[in-house]
mmCIF file of C-alpha atoms in Angstrom:
data_model
loop_
_atom_site.group_PDB
_atom_site.id
_atom_site.type_symbol
_atom_site.label_atom_id
_atom_site.label_comp_id
_atom_site.label_asym_id
_atom_site.label_seq_id
_atom_site.Cartn_x
_atom_site.Cartn_y
_atom_site.Cartn_z
ATOM 1 C CA MET A 2 8.040 -62.122 19.598
ATOM 2 C CA GLN A 3 7.149 -58.600 20.742
ATOM 3 C CA TYR A 4 9.873 -57.185 18.483
ATOM 4 C CA LEU A 5 8.364 -59.042 15.504
ATOM 5 C CA GLN A 6 4.898 -57.678 16.269
ATOM 6 C CA ASP A 7 6.220 -54.109 16.548
ATOM 7 C CA TYR A 8 8.051 -54.547 13.255
ATOM 8 C CA MET A 9 4.906 -55.806 11.505
ATOM 9 C CA VAL A 10 2.851 -52.888 12.857
ATOM 10 C CA ALA A 11 5.435 -50.370 11.666
ATOM 11 C CA THR A 12 5.624 -52.061 8.253
ATOM 12 C CA MET A 13 1.835 -52.041 7.857
ATOM 13 C CA GLY A 14 1.775 -48.336 8.825
ATOM 14 C CA LEU A 15 4.372 -47.576 6.165
ATOM 15 C CA VAL A 16 2.410 -49.516 3.533
ATOM 16 C CA ILE A 17 -0.802 -47.653 4.417
ATOM 17 C CA LEU A 18 1.038 -44.326 4.226
ATOM 18 C CA ARG A 19 2.422 -45.207 0.797
ATOM 19 C CA ARG A 20 -1.035 -46.270 -0.384
ATOM 20 C CA LYS A 21 -2.526 -42.980 0.800
ATOM 21 C CA LYS A 22 0.228 -41.046 -0.950
ATOM 22 C CA SER A 23 -0.239 -43.039 -4.150
ATOM 23 C CA GLN A 24 -3.990 -42.526 -3.966
ATOM 24 C CA ARG A 25 -3.462 -38.778 -3.506
ATOM 25 C CA TRP A 26 -1.340 -38.643 -6.667
ATOM 26 C CA LEU A 27 -3.932 -40.687 -8.544
ATOM 27 C CA ASN A 28 -6.676 -38.281 -7.467
ATOM 28 C CA ARG A 29 -4.861 -35.333 -9.025
ATOM 29 C CA GLN A 30 -6.539 -34.255 -12.226
ATOM 30 C CA TRP A 31 -3.292 -33.008 -13.818
ATOM 31 C CA TRP A 32 0.402 -33.362 -13.195
ATOM 32 C CA VAL A 33 0.764 -29.855 -14.698
ATOM 33 C CA ARG A 34 -2.277 -27.695 -15.363
ATOM 34 C CA PRO A 35 -2.841 -27.035 -19.069
ATOM 35 C CA ILE A 36 -2.701 -23.253 -18.536
ATOM 36 C CA ASN A 37 0.747 -23.651 -16.928
ATOM 37 C CA CYS A 38 2.004 -25.619 -19.929
ATOM 38 C CA MET A 39 1.621 -22.389 -21.894
ATOM 39 C CA ARG A 40 4.227 -20.597 -19.747
ATOM 40 C CA PRO A 41 6.871 -20.242 -22.518
ATOM 41 C CA ASN A 42 4.298 -18.777 -24.911
ATOM 42 C CA GLN A 43 2.023 -16.734 -22.661
ATOM 43 C CA GLY A 44 3.706 -16.299 -19.249
ATOM 44 C CA ASP A 45 4.562 -12.792 -18.053
ATOM 45 C CA PHE A 46 8.248 -13.578 -17.674
ATOM 46 C CA CYS A 47 8.839 -14.629 -21.272
ATOM 47 C CA HIS A 48 6.843 -11.812 -22.808
ATOM 48 C CA LEU A 49 5.587 -8.908 -20.683
ATOM 49 C CA LEU A 50 8.701 -8.545 -18.507
ATOM 50 C CA GLN A 51 11.029 -8.675 -21.505
ATOM 51 C CA GLU A 52 8.923 -6.196 -23.486
ATOM 52 C CA ILE A 53 8.718 -3.548 -20.762
ATOM 53 C CA LYS A 54 12.503 -3.517 -20.424
ATOM 54 C CA ASP A 55 12.359 -1.161 -23.394
ATOM 55 C CA ASP A 56 9.987 1.145 -21.478
ATOM 56 C CA PRO A 57 11.934 2.462 -18.431
ATOM 57 C CA GLN A 58 8.925 4.058 -16.716
ATOM 58 C CA MET A 59 6.714 0.980 -16.977
ATOM 59 C CA PHE A 60 9.571 -1.291 -15.908
ATOM 60 C CA PHE A 61 10.070 0.906 -12.847
ATOM 61 C CA ARG A 62 6.361 0.732 -12.008
ATOM 62 C CA TYR A 63 6.494 -3.040 -12.437
ATOM 63 C CA THR A 64 9.593 -3.779 -10.328
ATOM 64 C CA ARG A 65 10.265 -0.472 -8.461
ATOM 65 C CA MET A 66 13.712 -0.204 -10.022
ATOM 66 C CA THR A 67 15.380 0.556 -13.331
ATOM 67 C CA VAL A 68 16.697 -2.127 -15.665
ATOM 68 C CA PRO A 69 20.413 -1.554 -14.790
ATOM 69 C CA ILE A 70 19.668 -1.738 -11.056
ATOM 70 C CA PHE A 71 17.511 -4.835 -11.601
ATOM 71 C CA ASN A 72 20.404 -6.500 -13.438
ATOM 72 C CA LYS A 73 22.823 -5.491 -10.684
ATOM 73 C CA LEU A 74 20.530 -6.945 -8.008
ATOM 74 C CA LEU A 75 20.119 -10.113 -10.070
ATOM 75 C CA GLU A 76 23.877 -10.613 -10.325
ATOM 76 C CA ILE A 77 24.250 -10.137 -6.586
ATOM 77 C CA MET A 78 21.532 -12.678 -5.793
ATOM 78 C CA ARG A 79 21.964 -15.148 -8.658
ATOM 79 C CA PRO A 80 24.208 -17.658 -6.805
ATOM 80 C CA SER A 81 21.622 -17.985 -4.021
ATOM 81 C CA LEU A 82 18.650 -18.308 -6.394
ATOM 82 C CA ILE A 83 20.002 -21.092 -8.616
ATOM 83 C CA LYS A 84 18.291 -24.462 -8.066
ATOM 84 C CA ARG A 85 19.628 -27.869 -9.057
ATOM 85 C CA SER A 86 16.303 -29.205 -10.297
ATOM 86 C CA HIS A 87 15.755 -28.915 -14.048
ATOM 87 C CA ARG A 88 12.121 -27.988 -13.344
ATOM 88 C CA ALA A 89 13.005 -25.009 -11.148
ATOM 89 C CA LEU A 90 12.482 -21.492 -12.449
ATOM 90 C CA VAL A 91 15.525 -19.442 -13.449
ATOM 91 C CA PRO A 92 16.836 -16.826 -10.952
ATOM 92 C CA GLU A 93 15.590 -13.857 -12.999
ATOM 93 C CA GLU A 94 12.035 -15.187 -12.992
ATOM 94 C CA ARG A 95 12.131 -15.941 -9.262
ATOM 95 C CA LEU A 96 13.349 -12.408 -8.592
ATOM 96 C CA ALA A 97 10.678 -10.868 -10.847
ATOM 97 C CA ILE A 98 7.866 -12.831 -9.166
ATOM 98 C CA THR A 99 8.957 -11.681 -5.699
ATOM 99 C CA LEU A 100 9.419 -8.050 -6.713
ATOM 100 C CA ARG A 101 6.003 -8.061 -8.373
ATOM 101 C CA TYR A 102 4.373 -9.316 -5.183
ATOM 102 C CA LEU A 103 6.179 -6.831 -2.947
ATOM 103 C CA ALA A 104 5.532 -3.929 -5.324
ATOM 104 C CA THR A 105 1.781 -4.568 -5.672
ATOM 105 C CA GLY A 106 0.616 -6.729 -2.774
ATOM 106 C CA ASP A 107 -1.588 -8.651 -5.226
ATOM 107 C CA GLN A 108 -3.013 -12.001 -4.283
ATOM 108 C CA ILE A 109 -0.538 -14.833 -4.748
ATOM 109 C CA LEU A 110 -3.022 -16.555 -7.069
ATOM 110 C CA SER A 111 -3.072 -13.537 -9.406
ATOM 111 C CA ILE A 112 0.711 -13.540 -9.698
ATOM 112 C CA ALA A 113 0.785 -17.323 -10.135
ATOM 113 C CA LEU A 114 -1.733 -17.100 -12.969
ATOM 114 C CA ALA A 115 0.204 -14.280 -14.647
ATOM 115 C CA TYR A 116 3.446 -16.292 -14.556
ATOM 116 C CA ARG A 117 1.684 -19.604 -15.291
ATOM 117 C CA ILE A 118 2.914 -21.424 -12.187
ATOM 118 C CA ARG A 119 1.227 -23.168 -9.279
ATOM 119 C CA GLU A 120 0.021 -21.027 -6.398
ATOM 120 C CA SER A 121 2.061 -23.068 -3.909
ATOM 121 C CA THR A 122 5.142 -22.580 -6.096
ATOM 122 C CA ALA A 123 4.636 -18.808 -6.032
ATOM 123 C CA TYR A 124 4.325 -18.914 -2.235
ATOM 124 C CA SER A 125 7.562 -20.835 -1.780
ATOM 125 C CA ILE A 126 9.439 -18.642 -4.302
ATOM 126 C CA ILE A 127 8.409 -15.452 -2.501
ATOM 127 C CA LYS A 128 9.393 -16.832 0.906
ATOM 128 C CA GLU A 129 12.747 -18.160 -0.283
ATOM 129 C CA THR A 130 13.639 -15.009 -2.210
ATOM 130 C CA CYS A 131 12.773 -12.777 0.753
ATOM 131 C CA ASN A 132 15.150 -14.846 2.878
ATOM 132 C CA VAL A 133 17.833 -14.362 0.219
ATOM 133 C CA PHE A 134 17.227 -10.586 0.229
ATOM 134 C CA ILE A 135 17.919 -10.537 3.962
ATOM 135 C CA LYS A 136 20.921 -12.843 3.724
ATOM 136 C CA ILE A 137 22.608 -11.000 0.840
ATOM 137 C CA LEU A 138 21.607 -7.350 1.307
ATOM 138 C CA ALA A 139 21.429 -6.927 5.095
ATOM 139 C CA PRO A 140 25.190 -7.279 5.782
ATOM 140 C CA ASP A 141 25.936 -4.368 3.428
ATOM 141 C CA TYR A 142 22.807 -2.211 3.511
ATOM 142 C CA LEU A 143 21.263 -2.789 6.942
ATOM 143 C CA ARG A 144 24.174 -3.156 9.333
ATOM 144 C CA PRO A 145 24.492 -0.947 12.442
ATOM 145 C CA PRO A 146 26.608 2.141 11.655
ATOM 146 C CA MET A 147 30.129 2.479 12.994
ATOM 147 C CA GLN A 148 31.177 5.458 15.121
ATOM 148 C CA GLU A 149 32.463 7.427 12.127
ATOM 149 C CA GLU A 150 29.182 6.819 10.316
ATOM 150 C CA TRP A 151 27.211 8.032 13.360
ATOM 151 C CA ILE A 152 29.231 11.243 13.261
ATOM 152 C CA ASN A 153 28.417 11.679 9.569
ATOM 153 C CA ILE A 154 24.713 11.217 10.358
ATOM 154 C CA CYS A 155 25.016 13.909 13.048
ATOM 155 C CA HIS A 156 26.497 16.288 10.491
ATOM 156 C CA GLY A 157 23.748 15.375 8.049
ATOM 157 C CA PHE A 158 20.917 16.165 10.480
ATOM 158 C CA TRP A 159 22.533 19.502 11.297
ATOM 159 C CA ARG A 160 23.132 20.346 7.637
ATOM 160 C CA ASP A 161 19.741 19.231 6.290
ATOM 161 C CA TRP A 162 17.368 19.736 9.224
ATOM 162 C CA ASN A 163 19.167 22.182 11.552
ATOM 163 C CA PHE A 164 19.104 19.825 14.509
ATOM 164 C CA PRO A 165 22.490 19.149 16.143
ATOM 165 C CA ASN A 166 23.895 15.931 17.618
ATOM 166 C CA CYS A 167 21.036 13.789 16.263
ATOM 167 C CA VAL A 168 21.977 10.287 15.095
ATOM 168 C CA GLY A 169 18.529 9.247 13.911
ATOM 169 C CA ALA A 170 14.767 9.478 14.210
ATOM 170 C CA VAL A 171 12.790 6.634 15.799
ATOM 171 C CA ASP A 172 9.173 5.590 15.364
ATOM 172 C CA GLY A 173 6.944 2.535 15.011
ATOM 173 C CA LYS A 174 4.703 1.376 12.175
ATOM 174 C CA HIS A 175 1.905 -1.190 12.321
ATOM 175 C CA ILE A 176 2.056 -3.763 9.507
ATOM 176 C CA HIS A 177 -1.451 -5.104 8.840
ATOM 177 C CA ILE A 178 -1.779 -8.880 8.651
ATOM 178 C CA GLN A 179 -4.529 -11.438 8.410
ATOM 179 C CA ALA A 180 -5.634 -12.627 11.847
ATOM 180 C CA PRO A 181 -3.451 -15.655 12.721
ATOM 181 C CA PRO A 182 -5.420 -18.728 13.870
ATOM 182 C CA ASN A 183 -5.846 -19.163 17.631
ATOM 183 C CA SER A 184 -3.984 -15.919 18.358
ATOM 184 C CA GLY A 185 -6.724 -14.288 20.433
ATOM 185 C CA SER A 186 -6.075 -10.572 20.851
ATOM 186 C CA LEU A 187 -2.266 -10.691 20.652
ATOM 187 C CA TYR A 188 -2.193 -9.030 17.237
ATOM 188 C CA TYR A 189 -5.353 -6.913 17.651
ATOM 189 C CA ASN A 190 -4.425 -3.228 17.722
ATOM 190 C CA TYR A 191 -6.119 0.044 18.630
ATOM 191 C CA LYS A 192 -7.191 0.558 15.008
ATOM 192 C CA LYS A 193 -9.294 -2.600 15.310
ATOM 193 C CA THR A 194 -7.121 -4.512 12.857
ATOM 194 C CA PHE A 195 -4.469 -7.193 13.270
ATOM 195 C CA SER A 196 -0.838 -6.222 12.933
ATOM 196 C CA ILE A 197 2.794 -6.627 13.887
ATOM 197 C CA VAL A 198 4.970 -3.626 14.742
ATOM 198 C CA LEU A 199 8.007 -2.413 12.853
ATOM 199 C CA MET A 200 10.203 -0.293 15.145
ATOM 200 C CA ALA A 201 12.929 1.492 13.215
ATOM 201 C CA ALA A 202 15.425 4.346 13.166
ATOM 202 C CA CYS A 203 16.607 6.167 10.052
ATOM 203 C CA ASP A 204 19.258 8.694 9.065
ATOM 204 C CA GLN A 205 18.814 12.093 7.432
ATOM 205 C CA ASN A 206 18.581 10.500 3.966
ATOM 206 C CA TYR A 207 15.592 8.249 4.841
ATOM 207 C CA LYS A 208 17.679 5.087 5.004
ATOM 208 C CA PHE A 209 16.951 2.708 7.870
ATOM 209 C CA THR A 210 19.828 2.148 10.274
ATOM 210 C CA LEU A 211 18.301 0.014 13.059
ATOM 211 C CA VAL A 212 15.226 -2.206 12.719
ATOM 212 C CA ASP A 213 13.234 -4.398 15.095
ATOM 213 C CA VAL A 214 10.179 -6.193 13.669
ATOM 214 C CA GLY A 215 7.721 -8.727 15.046
ATOM 215 C CA ALA A 216 6.188 -7.167 18.168
ATOM 216 C CA TYR A 217 2.501 -7.917 18.745
ATOM 217 C CA GLY A 218 0.070 -5.348 17.400
ATOM 218 C CA SER A 219 -1.696 -5.231 20.760
ATOM 219 C CA ASN A 220 1.269 -3.198 22.031
ATOM 220 C CA ASN A 221 -0.348 0.085 21.088
ATOM 221 C CA ASN A 222 2.291 2.287 22.703
ATOM 222 C CA ASP A 223 5.467 2.773 20.668
ATOM 223 C CA ALA A 224 7.402 3.340 23.863
ATOM 224 C CA GLY A 225 6.330 -0.076 25.165
ATOM 225 C CA VAL A 226 7.450 -1.783 21.957
ATOM 226 C CA PHE A 227 10.711 0.143 22.020
ATOM 227 C CA SER A 228 11.434 -0.723 25.658
ATOM 228 C CA ARG A 229 11.234 -4.457 24.861
ATOM 229 C CA SER A 230 13.184 -4.325 21.604
ATOM 230 C CA GLU A 231 16.784 -5.326 20.962
ATOM 231 C CA PHE A 232 17.303 -1.780 19.744
ATOM 232 C CA GLU A 233 16.569 -0.332 23.197
ATOM 233 C CA LYS A 234 18.726 -2.951 24.931
ATOM 234 C CA ALA A 235 21.682 -2.083 22.732
ATOM 235 C CA LEU A 236 21.090 1.642 23.301
ATOM 236 C CA HIS A 237 20.809 1.186 27.086
ATOM 237 C CA ASN A 238 23.917 -1.009 27.275
ATOM 238 C CA GLN A 239 26.006 1.368 25.119
ATOM 239 C CA GLY A 240 26.224 -1.289 22.432
ATOM 240 C CA LEU A 241 25.632 0.949 19.416
ATOM 241 C CA ASP A 242 29.104 2.540 19.378
ATOM 242 C CA LEU A 243 27.637 6.045 19.540
ATOM 243 C CA PRO A 244 30.121 8.932 19.793
ATOM 244 C CA GLN A 245 30.763 9.774 23.437
ATOM 245 C CA GLY A 246 31.597 13.314 24.471
ATOM 246 C CA VAL A 247 32.747 14.442 21.039
ATOM 247 C CA ALA A 248 29.680 16.297 19.788
ATOM 248 C CA LYS A 249 29.383 19.980 20.645
ATOM 249 C CA LEU A 250 26.369 22.206 20.291
ATOM 250 C CA PRO A 251 26.776 24.790 17.510
ATOM 251 C CA GLY A 252 28.307 27.997 18.824
ATOM 252 C CA SER A 253 29.187 26.366 22.137
ATOM 253 C CA GLU A 254 32.043 24.466 23.718
ATOM 254 C CA THR A 255 29.636 22.293 25.696
ATOM 255 C CA GLU A 256 29.975 18.608 24.797
ATOM 256 C CA THR A 257 26.738 16.638 24.748
ATOM 257 C CA PRO A 258 25.945 13.002 23.988
ATOM 258 C CA CYS A 259 24.503 12.063 20.636
ATOM 259 C CA PHE A 260 20.851 11.051 20.721
ATOM 260 C CA PHE A 261 17.877 9.769 18.753
ATOM 261 C CA VAL A 262 14.686 11.807 18.447
ATOM 262 C CA GLY A 263 11.172 10.492 18.995
ATOM 263 C CA ASP A 264 7.660 11.716 19.691
ATOM 264 C CA ASP A 265 5.869 12.231 23.017
ATOM 265 C CA ALA A 266 5.400 8.490 23.546
ATOM 266 C CA PHE A 267 9.097 7.816 24.127
ATOM 267 C CA GLN A 268 10.860 8.204 27.438
ATOM 268 C CA LEU A 269 13.400 11.002 27.812
ATOM 269 C CA THR A 270 16.840 9.462 28.425
ATOM 270 C CA ARG A 271 20.476 10.313 27.841
ATOM 271 C CA ASN A 272 20.321 9.062 24.235
ATOM 272 C CA MET A 273 16.643 9.686 23.456
ATOM 273 C CA MET A 274 15.245 13.195 22.949
ATOM 274 C CA LYS A 275 11.540 14.055 22.905
ATOM 275 C CA PRO A 276 9.619 17.357 22.541
ATOM 276 C CA TYR A 277 8.434 19.512 25.422
ATOM 277 C CA ALA A 278 4.971 18.467 26.581
ATOM 278 C CA GLY A 279 2.032 20.775 27.237
ATOM 279 C CA ARG A 280 0.551 23.853 25.601
ATOM 280 C CA ASN A 281 1.821 26.742 27.674
ATOM 281 C CA LEU A 282 5.340 26.679 26.279
ATOM 282 C CA SER A 283 7.829 29.483 26.046
ATOM 283 C CA GLN A 284 9.025 30.760 22.683
ATOM 284 C CA ILE A 285 12.345 28.946 23.062
ATOM 285 C CA GLN A 286 10.541 25.687 23.846
ATOM 286 C CA LYS A 287 8.289 26.092 20.810
ATOM 287 C CA ILE A 288 11.307 26.664 18.585
ATOM 288 C CA PHE A 289 12.960 23.559 20.032
ATOM 289 C CA ASN A 290 9.826 21.471 19.385
ATOM 290 C CA TYR A 291 9.659 22.807 15.831
ATOM 291 C CA ARG A 292 13.274 21.875 15.148
ATOM 292 C CA LEU A 293 12.839 18.447 16.712
ATOM 293 C CA SER A 294 9.683 17.862 14.665
ATOM 294 C CA ARG A 295 11.585 18.659 11.464
ATOM 295 C CA ALA A 296 14.207 16.063 12.343
ATOM 296 C CA ARG A 297 11.618 13.487 13.413
ATOM 297 C CA ARG A 298 9.745 13.775 10.108
ATOM 298 C CA THR A 299 12.553 11.821 8.449
ATOM 299 C CA ILE A 300 11.341 8.520 9.922
ATOM 300 C CA GLU A 301 7.754 9.289 8.927
ATOM 301 C CA ASN A 302 8.944 10.035 5.395
ATOM 302 C CA ALA A 303 10.993 6.825 5.380
ATOM 303 C CA PHE A 304 7.898 4.812 6.305
ATOM 304 C CA GLY A 305 5.970 6.724 3.654
ATOM 305 C CA ILE A 306 8.491 5.860 0.937
ATOM 306 C CA LEU A 307 8.509 2.228 2.074
ATOM 307 C CA ALA A 308 4.712 1.889 1.928
ATOM 308 C CA SER A 309 4.418 3.847 -1.311
ATOM 309 C CA ARG A 310 6.999 1.860 -3.239
ATOM 310 C CA TRP A 311 6.272 -1.565 -1.711
ATOM 311 C CA ARG A 312 2.495 -1.682 -1.728
ATOM 312 C CA VAL A 313 2.331 -5.028 -0.030
ATOM 313 C CA PHE A 314 1.979 -2.797 3.065
ATOM 314 C CA ARG A 315 -1.210 -1.172 1.717
ATOM 315 C CA LYS A 316 -3.396 -4.167 2.603
ATOM 316 C CA PRO A 317 -3.361 -7.045 5.123
ATOM 317 C CA ILE A 318 -0.593 -9.543 4.389
ATOM 318 C CA CYS A 319 -2.188 -12.990 4.315
ATOM 319 C CA MET A 320 0.716 -15.064 5.597
ATOM 320 C CA ASN A 321 2.069 -16.526 8.817
ATOM 321 C CA PRO A 322 3.469 -13.814 11.166
ATOM 322 C CA VAL A 323 6.953 -15.337 10.927
ATOM 323 C CA THR A 324 6.817 -15.037 7.144
ATOM 324 C CA VAL A 325 5.488 -11.480 7.443
ATOM 325 C CA ASP A 326 8.565 -10.613 9.519
ATOM 326 C CA LYS A 327 10.754 -11.857 6.655
ATOM 327 C CA ILE A 328 8.764 -9.869 4.091
ATOM 328 C CA VAL A 329 9.108 -6.675 6.129
ATOM 329 C CA MET A 330 12.841 -7.156 6.576
ATOM 330 C CA ALA A 331 13.246 -7.929 2.872
ATOM 331 C CA CYS A 332 11.440 -4.696 1.935
ATOM 332 C CA VAL A 333 13.598 -2.690 4.337
ATOM 333 C CA CYS A 334 16.755 -4.180 2.792
ATOM 334 C CA LEU A 335 15.476 -3.429 -0.700
ATOM 335 C CA HIS A 336 14.603 0.117 0.353
ATOM 336 C CA ASN A 337 18.124 0.781 1.609
ATOM 337 C CA PHE A 338 19.667 -0.843 -1.462
ATOM 338 C CA LEU A 339 17.544 1.193 -3.879
ATOM 339 C CA LYS A 340 17.943 4.402 -1.877
ATOM 340 C CA THR A 341 21.725 3.986 -2.035
ATOM 341 C CA GLU A 342 21.612 3.359 -5.777
ATOM 342 C CA ASN A 343 19.123 6.212 -6.242
ATOM 343 C CA ASP A 344 21.311 8.767 -4.436
ATOM 344 C CA ALA A 345 24.267 7.876 -6.641
ATOM 345 C CA LEU A 346 22.386 8.946 -9.792
ATOM 346 C CA PRO A 347 21.956 12.475 -11.168
ATOM 347 C CA VAL A 348 18.891 14.200 -9.745
ATOM 348 C CA ARG A 349 16.874 13.978 -12.969
ATOM 349 C CA HIS A 350 17.355 10.180 -13.110
ATOM 350 C CA ARG A 351 16.259 9.444 -9.539
ATOM 351 C CA LEU A 352 13.041 7.460 -9.847
ATOM 352 C CA TYR A 353 12.863 5.615 -6.531
ATOM 353 C CA CYS A 354 12.905 8.815 -4.478
ATOM 354 C CA PRO A 355 12.768 11.932 -6.685
ATOM 355 C CA PRO A 356 13.395 15.348 -5.063
ATOM 356 C CA ASN A 357 9.704 16.298 -4.763
ATOM 357 C CA PHE A 358 8.668 12.891 -3.416
ATOM 358 C CA VAL A 359 9.417 13.621 0.258
ATOM 359 C CA ASP A 360 9.456 16.664 2.538
ATOM 360 C CA SER A 361 12.051 19.268 1.648
ATOM 361 C CA LYS A 362 13.314 22.579 2.996
ATOM 362 C CA SER A 363 12.554 25.869 1.252
ATOM 363 C CA GLU A 364 14.989 28.777 0.979
ATOM 364 C CA ASN A 365 13.473 30.512 4.034
ATOM 365 C CA GLY A 366 13.717 27.349 6.148
ATOM 366 C CA ASP A 367 10.083 26.169 5.956
ATOM 367 C CA VAL A 368 9.238 22.497 5.406
ATOM 368 C CA VAL A 369 7.638 21.814 2.026
ATOM 369 C CA PRO A 370 5.458 18.645 2.222
ATOM 370 C CA GLY A 371 6.339 15.981 -0.324
ATOM 371 C CA GLU A 372 4.050 14.080 -2.630
#
């Protein structure tokens, strides 16, 4: 008897749920909004995007890449962007919507209206495509370097910035977000905004090598964020495959360990170098600080390129912190992908990072600030 009663209660609950769902569908004014029915005739994908393919500069400003690189990225990602539903958008349109959001940081509604799709559809496309960026690009463009690659980075820092035995520059960047509900002061930072922290290292060519994202913005000290990151654990446990005892100082037979460079906030360790503190420094110490500063500017320039090209970082990102983590990682993967493609082109064709875009070195050794 009790079993029968439980069954009847469950059945009635299911009927009520179905009625509510049916009523919700009946309350909808349209199955498809009339403005979205005009997508083939007036949507950005069918017209604007196809037209600006004939204008390389405008296409670059629209997607942050050239048409050949866009097509190459599309072919790489196409298998993961194809949907079985006949109503789903084609992979090229899904890619264009995501790139447009990352490149501008516009409101999702604005992009949805431009492409004549629902706002919720634009949200889900951006989230899914960012996950695909990480899945497809990270194994090739954001993997930890091998020992031979670390050695090449050392040579690059010595050749380009006159700082020996350096395998990367480390720093943190606050990514502004909308205050998450019921989060208290976890994400509230010293700039009186809400943020998560991107802790990263880069090589001499402004490509990110190690990335840790998601720390609370209330961790105002970069050293504190670094000490709790997977990056620091791997560095402390000798898990990065850094060259051991093979790097020599120029003009010397003394072998020294390879190290990262950071600012005053970081702790001086075997594999982390920081500048001399204080004002009353000797001439040799000042020269050392100057050289270290030149090497450390690479990570600041890398963050600058990232925020300049992907302007979603110019304003608070109005999404869940977990989704923001995915967006940040997707932008980092895209940055490394485009930087690799950019460096393979002749200098006059480099649009993503042209020669005068970042700091450079003059003939007499001075640093020339970039644009």
